[in-house]
Every structure is written in C-alpha cells, then in structure tokens.
Amino acid sequence: MTAIREVGFGPDPVLVGRAAELESLDRAVATVRAGRSVAVEVCGEAGLGKTRILRELARRATDAGLLVRLGRATQYEQGVPFGLYAEMAETAGSGPDGAAQPSVPAAVRRMLTQAPEPGAALLLDDVHWADSASLELTEHLIGNPPPVPMLLAVTFRSACPPARLVNAIARLGPAATLIDLPPLDVASLDILLAGVPRRRRELILRASLGNPLYIQALSRFDDAELDGLVSLARRHDPVDADCLAGSRRSVLAGLAAEITAQQLSVQRVAHIAAVVGDHTTIDLVGHVAGLPMPVVSAAVDQLGRLGLLDADGGRLRYRHPLMRASAYALTGAAWRFEAHTRTAGYLRGRRASRRLVAHHTERSARHGDETAVATLVDAGVAFAHEAPAEAARWLGTALRIMPDTGAHDERRAEVAMWYARALGRSGELARSREVLQRLRRAEGPVRRRAETFSVAVARQLGDFAEAAATLGTQLGRGRLDPVEEAKLHVELSAVDAFREEPTSAVHHAQRALELLDERRSVLVAAALTLRALATLYLGCARSAREYLTAAVVAVDATGDADLRPYVEIVSPLALVEIQLGNFADADRHLARARRILDGLGPSSASPYLLVMESLVHTRAGRLTRAVRAAEEARAAAERVGSTEMAAMAAAVRLRPVLWTAGPAAALATAGPASAQLDADLSGAGPEAAVGQPRSRAWWRINRVELALARAVAGDCGADLLIEPAAPPSRHPPVLVARDLVAAVTAAGRGDHTTARQVGERAERRATAADLPYEIGLARFARAFTAYRMEDPERATMLAESAAARFAAAGTPMEEALSCHLAGAAYLAAGRPNPGTAALDRAEIGYRACGAGWAAAVLAGHRAAGPARAGQPGGDAVLTAREREIAGLATTGLSNKEIAARLYLSPRTVESHLNRVFAKLQVHSRTAMARRLTEAVGDHGPPA
C-alpha cells in the first residue's frame, strides 16, 4: 500500500464542519458561568469526532475558568470498576484503594463540590464502554448534581447508547444540550483536503462516507484502492451499514498493515500498549516486553510519529479506539494471557490500584494460583459495596480457581458469602439466593450470616413470608446476646409492617425496645419508627404521633456514621411523617439519607428512599419532582433486581402522572398492575397479583391509586376496592382514600345513596384519627356527591371546607381540586362571581403544582362559559373520555396536541370528536363549545 500523507494522524486535525456544534458548546459553558448546571450529550458513529469535540469543550471550559476533569472508558477494560473516574479520583485524593481512603463516589463528589467559582466541567468520553459502577455514578451526578454549577458532558456511539444515562439527561429538559454529529459534507472536505486533486477528494469522500477519521486513514491509500472502496459504495445506499462496515474494515486493515510494516520492537510495543490499556507506562512496557528502555523509548517515538500513540503524562494511549482495536487484533490469545500475567505481577509489586491488579489477574488466572486468589478476593471484598457487579465477577473467578478442600472449607465458605453479597447488591438476586441456600446448609459461623442476608434478598424479592420464617428460625435457636436478638426483632417488625400484620409488628418493635439501652440510639430509633408505623396501621394515630416524636429524637441524635448501616430505616420514618402530615421532617430526613448514600455508591436502600421522596413531593404539590423521583426509584430498583421496589415505585408514580399528563398516561404506565386484577379478587391476595407489590400494605396503596386513575378516566374502579380474603385494613390513610374513590365512583354512576354513606363514613374515620389531610379527602368526597345530587349550595360549602383543610395540611394540589369543585358548584348555583374566583384559585394552584392536565381540563370548563340556569346538560350523553377530549378541543388545542397530551393517536382523537359532534348535533368546534355551555353545571374537577 502506498502511504500518501496529505492528511496524517498528527496532534489534532483541523476542526471543520462543526460550527453549529461549537456554538452549542459555547452556550453550555456560558450557562455554567451564569450559575446553572447543564449536561451535554455528544453521540455519533466511530470516527466522527466525538473525542475531538470533547477536547474542544475542555479547552473552552478551561478558558472560562472552570475546573476541568476528564475521564475515558475503554473497550477492553469494561470490567474495571469506576474506570471512567479512576484518574480524577486519584487527583481528588483517593489514591490507591486503601481501606482508609474515601470511596470513588465520595472522592468525585468532594472534588466537584470543592471546585472554585465559576464551577466544574466533568467530561466523560466513550461512555458506551463504561463499567456499571461508572454508569451508576454518572447517572447519580446527572440527577443529583453537586451544589456548585457543573457542566457534565458524555460522548457515546449512536449504535450503543447507555439507556439510563440518555434517559437521565432527557429528564433535564432545557438544561440538556444534545449534539448528534453528522458526517462531513463536501464543503468541509474541500477545506480538510485543500491542495488534494478534486478527483481524489471525491474518491475519499465517497469511500469515507464523510467520516473524519476514515478520511484521515483513507488519505494514505492509493487511487486504485480508493476506487475499490468506491465501487463497494456504489452497490449500496450512501448511508448503508454494509458500506460503512467495508470502509471500517479497510481502515482497520490499513492501520494493521502500517503496524506490521514496522520493526519487531515497534510491533511489540504497539501490541503491549493495546493489551494493557490506558494505564500503560514506558516502564511497564519495558517489563512486559523484556526490552531495554532505549529500545522501548525509540519504539514509542516511532508510534507517535505515525500518529497512533500519544505519551500523555507518562502514560501511553492510542489516539483512537479503532487504532487500538487494530493493534489488539494482531495479538493471539496465548500471548495476551502471558502479557496480562506479567502486567499483573508488575502492578502488584508496585502496590498499584486494586482494580487494575484484579483486572489483569482475572485475565491471567490459573487454577490453584494462590496469589491470584488472594488478589481477586481482596479486590472483591474491597469493591463489594461500591462496584458489586465487578466484585461478584472477581469473587466468582476466585472460587473457580480456588482448590476445593471439602465441605468444611471455611475459607471457601467465607469467599462464597462475599460472592453472595456482591451478587445480591448487583441485582443478581436469584443467583445470590442459590449461593445462600448452599451456605445455609453448611456448618460454621457463615451459616448465620447467610441466613441474615437471605432475609434482605427475600425482602427485595417481596418474599416476606420467607423472610419472616428465616428470622423466626434464628430467634428460635436462642443463645443470642441482647443486641443481636434486638436486631432480629427489628427485622421481624419491618417484615410484619410490609405484610400489614400490625399486631405482630408492634410486639417485635416493643421487644426490641425492651432489649436495648439508650446507647444503641440507631436501633432504638428503628424500633420506635416501626412501632409508630405499626400503631398507625392499627388505626391509633394519636399513639403513632407519640412514638414518631420519640423516633425523630432518636434519629436526630444518631450521627451519620452510626446511621449509615441502618439508613434504610429513614424510609418507614418518612412514610409515617408523610401520613401524619409532617412533610418538613420527612424532607429533612430524606435529604440526610440521600447525603449519606452519596458517599456510599449503589445501595439497596436507594429505591425505597426514592419512593418516599416521590410520595412527599406529590403531597407537597411538587409533581414534576415526584414523577422524576418515582422514575429514579424504578431505575434503582431494576439495578438491584428488586421487583418489589419497582412495583412500589410504579404505585407512587400514578398520582403525579395522573395530574400532570392525565388518566390515560397514568394507566398506560401502570403496566401489568392495571390489567391483572382477577388473581386478587379470587382471594389469593397480593402474592398472586402480577406486577403489583407483594407487600400487603403497599398492595392496598397501589390498588387505591389505580382505582383513582380509573375513576378520573370515567371507568368504574370499584372492583379494585374489594378486600381480599384477609384481615381488613385498619390503616386510616388507606381507608379514607379508598372511601374517597368509592364515593366518587358511586356518585359518577348515579348511586347517590351509597356515595353519601361512604363519604360520611370517611369523615368519621378521618375525624377519629384527627388527620387534616384525610378530613379534607372526606369533605371532598361529600362535596362531589352533593354536586352530583344537584345540591350546589351544600357542594360549595363542603368543597370550600375541604380546600381549607388541605391548605392547613400543606397539600396544594388537593386544595386546587377542591377550589375547582367549589367553582363548578358556585356556577351551577347561579353565582358566577365566587365561582370565577374559586376557579381562578384552582388555576393558580394547578399551575404552581405543575398539574398540566388538570389545568387543561379546567381551561376547557371555563371555555364553555357560565351556566344557563334551568337548561339541561348537553353533554350528559357524552362518555368521560369524550368530555375530556371535547374540553381540551375548546381550549384551541389541535388533534395532534390533544393526542400527545392524552397518549392517544390523532386518529383516535378525531373519532372521539366526530362522535361528540354527532351526539351534540353540531358541525364545528365553536358550536360544540356553545353547546357545552348548556352543560357547564355538570362540569366538576377532574375527579
């Protein structure tokens, strides 16, 4: 091949054809300088210049005074935990992974938090190759940025986007900058290849498909070779994948040919740099190659002159992953095995990072190699919490190469216990359970630890009966010291709370309190929290408040270090606080728990805490944040493999989605839980319900939320309120919420007697518990019933009373709903002035809460105009969905806009409107709005 070097692999080619992208980068930097965080997503095919764009962003960020930190993931090191952050964590002071050093997530967050003004830029390249721990940390930083302005940029290949990162960035809305790099056009190529004959430029453009890296590589080919590639391109569409693959193969072959044309010493250095990776140094290459240092240095210089290798801060790096891949492909498996062996020995002797030593050891491990076993176990234990997936792989390899000395091999059992923990924490709950079952049959001290962790796995899977049985077995053996026994009682109380067996939960919580002294403040706090929750489940709200007060004192008296192992207890604490109306305390405790978890990395406690965050945001009228927290909870549950927590996250997501996007969107996202109902109604209860929480307490909550969404959609949700063959609930918040939905449903179908009775029962229950929020719900139910019974005077009185209760409880969304109902009732009573004022208050409330769908429904009602006393309701024959679509149409929304808001197709919207026109005997939207005016007295809030 003739190497024609019009365009070489020099330091950086001229950046052409990227003016729009550079403007986007400038805007992102300016946003951070203005004090706001922003994320930048750069995607494109290999070779389009993602890394070059990131370097340009680094230059601009540095010029703007930002603290710039770079990270890069690599193809052959995807098993190295936090590989994306390794260098910056060392810069932040984490150093080698010693036990006394901070975790990588803590070190990175500290580095960003301590960034001077105007802020920091975290630039992460090739995240499609990032390890799972790096991806989780990045996702966490996107959703929970440090308290200083931060620019977080990621690059990845379009064909393999990291889904969770992409979704996390998408949720940022305007705070995200998305750059999808296109191929270079003819004008850009003319600049890049200035001085090259036109025909040759055309050949390079056609063969490269406008890919900048391919343009550089193909400029080395002679015209005959380019003609061959162009012939391939003519047989395909210009963007056909086969053509692109052909160009890529040719580029790789050309790069490989250039390497094999060098002296053997240069080839060997190229091969070692490809196998060892970005942490390659000249000394390490010399050790692995067995070559004198002057020979190694000369080879590195030659590879630099070829534009393949950079010497960056003493480390050797290929300039592009495709260059490394071409060199890597020239090596054989046996040669790589020995190279990894020598690299591991070199790094181990210099006390290098555990993660790197383990990476190379895993790739060169031999059966019976005790040094390799010790290295892998040491790294697996060190990273079992921060990077459990990688730790599980290392520990599994250690078990595979470790000699098996029989059933009483305590060392092997210890390693297997750590393996089970890492599997469980990485979401491999089924495999973790298999290992634990074997360990529970073994003798020795590891059996008890296996039983204890089995309880945590069973809870994550929703197998509460199994968890209770295991805990009961441990208690039954006796011979426990008071603290160990108290821990088991606390666990049993938590399991029984999930199962909604409050009497047993109270017993175990009380027994734990009797066994503990005040010095064990965190366990005392846990026991008091569970005692408060179980007491509330028994219907004793006053006593629950007393225990909650004591629990808050105990939690607040516990330091972060002592709370860290028990941080999950904040979730039931927040649940009681939310249900008793103490939103400020719930916010405070959840923020503290999040701060603790920030320094821990991935945790099985995260999903439950995020569920509580979503719940408190919903109650406090922060609906957008509630949806985001629920989505984060579901993603966190999926990461740890907890189907139970994922179902709980789906349950709390229903209400905020209902008010922001409407019932169709809420029910569409509910998944199997909204369709699989027969199993519950047969008496099997939550254990048989596919897609629903298996915890009886959360199963009830989920059913009420589904029933509410269906009631708002105009469907009968009464079947969801039927109690299974089990002890009935005595939990006031659930009972009153269920009565609200039952009353609204009964009133909607014209069963006013049942609606009135259920509403009155709800108020008796709420008043007995002295819960302001639940009293507001009961008043709303009664007001809605009175409105449907055409008693507008009584409806206005009750709706205004409900609004006042909700205002006192600090729940603005429900206050706005009550104002909406009051406004409709005033209009029905012929009192337009107070009606308009009430609807104004409702509109202000909806918009403050971010309740876009509810605000749109209100706008539709207002567009219909004031009621005409004595005229019949023209929309009485319309279905709930037809009324909903007609109301939105009167606000001026197009069919396409209505379809997007209700998660329908434009054709479905058109069909509904055609039926509305036919029923109302009109032929235009204007006439429809006039006709609906006659029925405004029947227009209530979306409930």
Short mmCIF file of N, CA and C in Angstrom, two decimals, residues 72 74 76-80 83 86-87 90 272-285 288 309-310 312-318 324 339-340 342-344 346-348 350 352-361 363:
data_model
loop_
_atom_site.label_atom_id
_atom_site.label_comp_id
_atom_site.label_asym_id
_atom_site.label_seq_id
_atom_site.Cartn_x
_atom_site.Cartn_y
_atom_site.Cartn_z
N ARG A 72 -12.20 8.66 30.57
CA ARG A 72 -12.44 7.94 29.32
C ARG A 72 -12.62 6.46 29.62
N THR A 74 -12.76 2.54 28.12
CA THR A 74 -12.06 1.84 27.04
C THR A 74 -12.66 0.46 26.81
N TYR A 76 -11.52 -2.61 26.26
CA TYR A 76 -11.04 -3.86 26.85
C TYR A 76 -10.91 -3.79 28.37
N GLU A 77 -11.35 -2.67 28.97
CA GLU A 77 -11.30 -2.54 30.43
C GLU A 77 -12.68 -2.30 31.04
N GLN A 78 -13.72 -2.84 30.40
CA GLN A 78 -15.06 -2.62 30.90
C GLN A 78 -15.30 -3.31 32.24
N GLY A 79 -14.41 -4.21 32.63
CA GLY A 79 -14.56 -4.87 33.92
C GLY A 79 -13.86 -4.17 35.05
N VAL A 80 -13.22 -3.03 34.80
CA VAL A 80 -12.53 -2.29 35.86
C VAL A 80 -13.51 -1.31 36.49
N GLY A 83 -13.66 2.76 36.19
CA GLY A 83 -12.58 3.05 35.27
C GLY A 83 -12.71 4.43 34.65
N ALA A 86 -11.20 6.78 37.34
CA ALA A 86 -10.02 6.36 38.09
C ALA A 86 -9.01 7.50 38.28
N GLU A 87 -8.65 8.17 37.20
CA GLU A 87 -7.62 9.20 37.30
C GLU A 87 -8.10 10.40 38.09
N GLU A 90 -8.05 9.79 41.82
CA GLU A 90 -6.71 9.91 42.37
C GLU A 90 -6.33 11.38 42.52
N ILE A 272 1.66 -4.45 23.17
CA ILE A 272 1.54 -4.34 24.63
C ILE A 272 0.67 -3.16 25.02
N ALA A 273 0.84 -2.02 24.37
CA ALA A 273 0.01 -0.85 24.67
C ALA A 273 -1.45 -1.13 24.40
N ALA A 274 -1.74 -1.95 23.38
CA ALA A 274 -3.13 -2.28 23.07
C ALA A 274 -3.72 -3.21 24.12
N VAL A 275 -2.94 -4.16 24.62
CA VAL A 275 -3.46 -5.14 25.57
C VAL A 275 -3.56 -4.55 26.98
N VAL A 276 -2.55 -3.79 27.39
CA VAL A 276 -2.53 -3.27 28.76
C VAL A 276 -3.55 -2.16 28.94
N GLY A 277 -3.70 -1.27 27.97
CA GLY A 277 -4.73 -0.23 28.08
C GLY A 277 -4.18 1.13 28.44
N ASP A 278 -5.07 2.02 28.86
CA ASP A 278 -4.71 3.42 29.06
C ASP A 278 -3.77 3.65 30.24
N HIS A 279 -3.59 2.64 31.10
CA HIS A 279 -2.66 2.83 32.23
C HIS A 279 -1.25 2.35 31.88
N THR A 280 -0.99 2.14 30.59
CA THR A 280 0.33 1.73 30.13
C THR A 280 1.36 2.85 30.38
N THR A 281 2.54 2.47 30.92
CA THR A 281 3.66 3.40 31.05
C THR A 281 4.86 2.79 30.32
N ILE A 282 5.85 3.62 30.07
CA ILE A 282 7.04 3.12 29.37
C ILE A 282 7.73 2.05 30.21
N ASP A 283 7.80 2.24 31.53
CA ASP A 283 8.43 1.24 32.40
C ASP A 283 7.67 -0.09 32.33
N LEU A 284 6.33 -0.02 32.37
CA LEU A 284 5.54 -1.25 32.32
C LEU A 284 5.75 -1.96 30.99
N VAL A 285 5.78 -1.20 29.89
CA VAL A 285 6.01 -1.81 28.57
C VAL A 285 7.36 -2.50 28.55
N VAL A 288 7.07 -5.85 30.49
CA VAL A 288 6.30 -6.88 29.80
C VAL A 288 7.03 -7.34 28.54
N LEU A 309 0.02 6.72 18.64
CA LEU A 309 0.15 6.67 20.09
C LEU A 309 0.51 8.04 20.63
N ASP A 310 -0.05 8.39 21.77
CA ASP A 310 0.29 9.62 22.48
C ASP A 310 0.97 9.26 23.79
N ASP A 312 0.98 10.75 27.18
CA ASP A 312 0.21 11.76 27.91
C ASP A 312 0.48 11.62 29.40
N GLY A 313 1.30 12.53 29.95
CA GLY A 313 1.58 12.49 31.37
C GLY A 313 2.28 11.22 31.81
N GLY A 314 3.15 10.67 30.96
CA GLY A 314 3.85 9.45 31.30
C GLY A 314 3.10 8.19 30.94
N ARG A 315 1.86 8.32 30.49
CA ARG A 315 1.06 7.15 30.09
C ARG A 315 0.95 7.12 28.57
N LEU A 316 0.88 5.92 28.05
CA LEU A 316 0.79 5.73 26.61
C LEU A 316 -0.65 5.41 26.24
N ARG A 317 -1.19 6.17 25.29
CA ARG A 317 -2.58 5.96 24.89
C ARG A 317 -2.68 6.01 23.38
N TYR A 318 -3.49 5.11 22.84
CA TYR A 318 -3.82 5.20 21.42
C TYR A 318 -4.72 6.40 21.20
N ARG A 324 -6.37 1.29 18.49
CA ARG A 324 -6.06 0.26 19.49
C ARG A 324 -6.64 -1.09 19.06
N ALA A 339 0.89 -11.66 28.60
CA ALA A 339 1.06 -10.22 28.81
C ALA A 339 0.29 -9.75 30.04
N HIS A 340 -0.93 -10.26 30.23
CA HIS A 340 -1.71 -9.92 31.43
C HIS A 340 -1.02 -10.44 32.68
N ARG A 342 2.26 -10.93 33.22
CA ARG A 342 3.41 -10.08 33.54
C ARG A 342 2.96 -8.69 34.00
N THR A 343 1.87 -8.17 33.41
CA THR A 343 1.36 -6.86 33.83
C THR A 343 0.86 -6.92 35.27
N ALA A 344 0.11 -7.99 35.61
CA ALA A 344 -0.40 -8.14 36.98
C ALA A 344 0.74 -8.20 37.98
N TYR A 346 3.77 -6.99 37.64
CA TYR A 346 4.41 -5.67 37.71
C TYR A 346 3.59 -4.72 38.60
N LEU A 347 2.29 -4.65 38.36
CA LEU A 347 1.43 -3.74 39.12
C LEU A 347 1.34 -4.16 40.59
N ARG A 348 1.28 -5.48 40.83
CA ARG A 348 1.19 -5.97 42.21
C ARG A 348 2.44 -5.60 42.99
N ARG A 350 4.27 -3.07 42.64
CA ARG A 350 4.33 -1.62 42.88
C ARG A 350 3.11 -1.10 43.62
N ALA A 352 -0.01 -1.11 43.05
CA ALA A 352 -0.90 -0.31 42.21
C ALA A 352 -2.35 -0.51 42.65
N SER A 353 -3.22 0.21 41.99
CA SER A 353 -4.65 0.17 42.33
C SER A 353 -5.18 -1.26 42.31
N ARG A 354 -5.96 -1.59 43.33
CA ARG A 354 -6.57 -2.93 43.41
C ARG A 354 -7.33 -3.27 42.13
N ARG A 355 -8.08 -2.28 41.63
CA ARG A 355 -8.94 -2.56 40.49
C ARG A 355 -8.13 -2.96 39.25
N LEU A 356 -6.98 -2.33 39.06
CA LEU A 356 -6.16 -2.66 37.89
C LEU A 356 -5.46 -4.00 38.07
N VAL A 357 -4.93 -4.24 39.26
CA VAL A 357 -4.27 -5.53 39.51
C VAL A 357 -5.29 -6.66 39.32
N ALA A 358 -6.49 -6.48 39.86
CA ALA A 358 -7.51 -7.53 39.75
C ALA A 358 -7.92 -7.73 38.29
N HIS A 359 -8.00 -6.65 37.52
CA HIS A 359 -8.39 -6.75 36.11
C HIS A 359 -7.42 -7.66 35.35
N HIS A 360 -6.14 -7.42 35.51
CA HIS A 360 -5.15 -8.23 34.79
C HIS A 360 -5.03 -9.63 35.40
N THR A 361 -5.21 -9.73 36.70
CA THR A 361 -5.17 -11.05 37.34
C THR A 361 -6.31 -11.93 36.85
N ARG A 363 -7.71 -11.91 34.03
CA ARG A 363 -7.48 -12.33 32.65
C ARG A 363 -6.30 -13.29 32.51
#
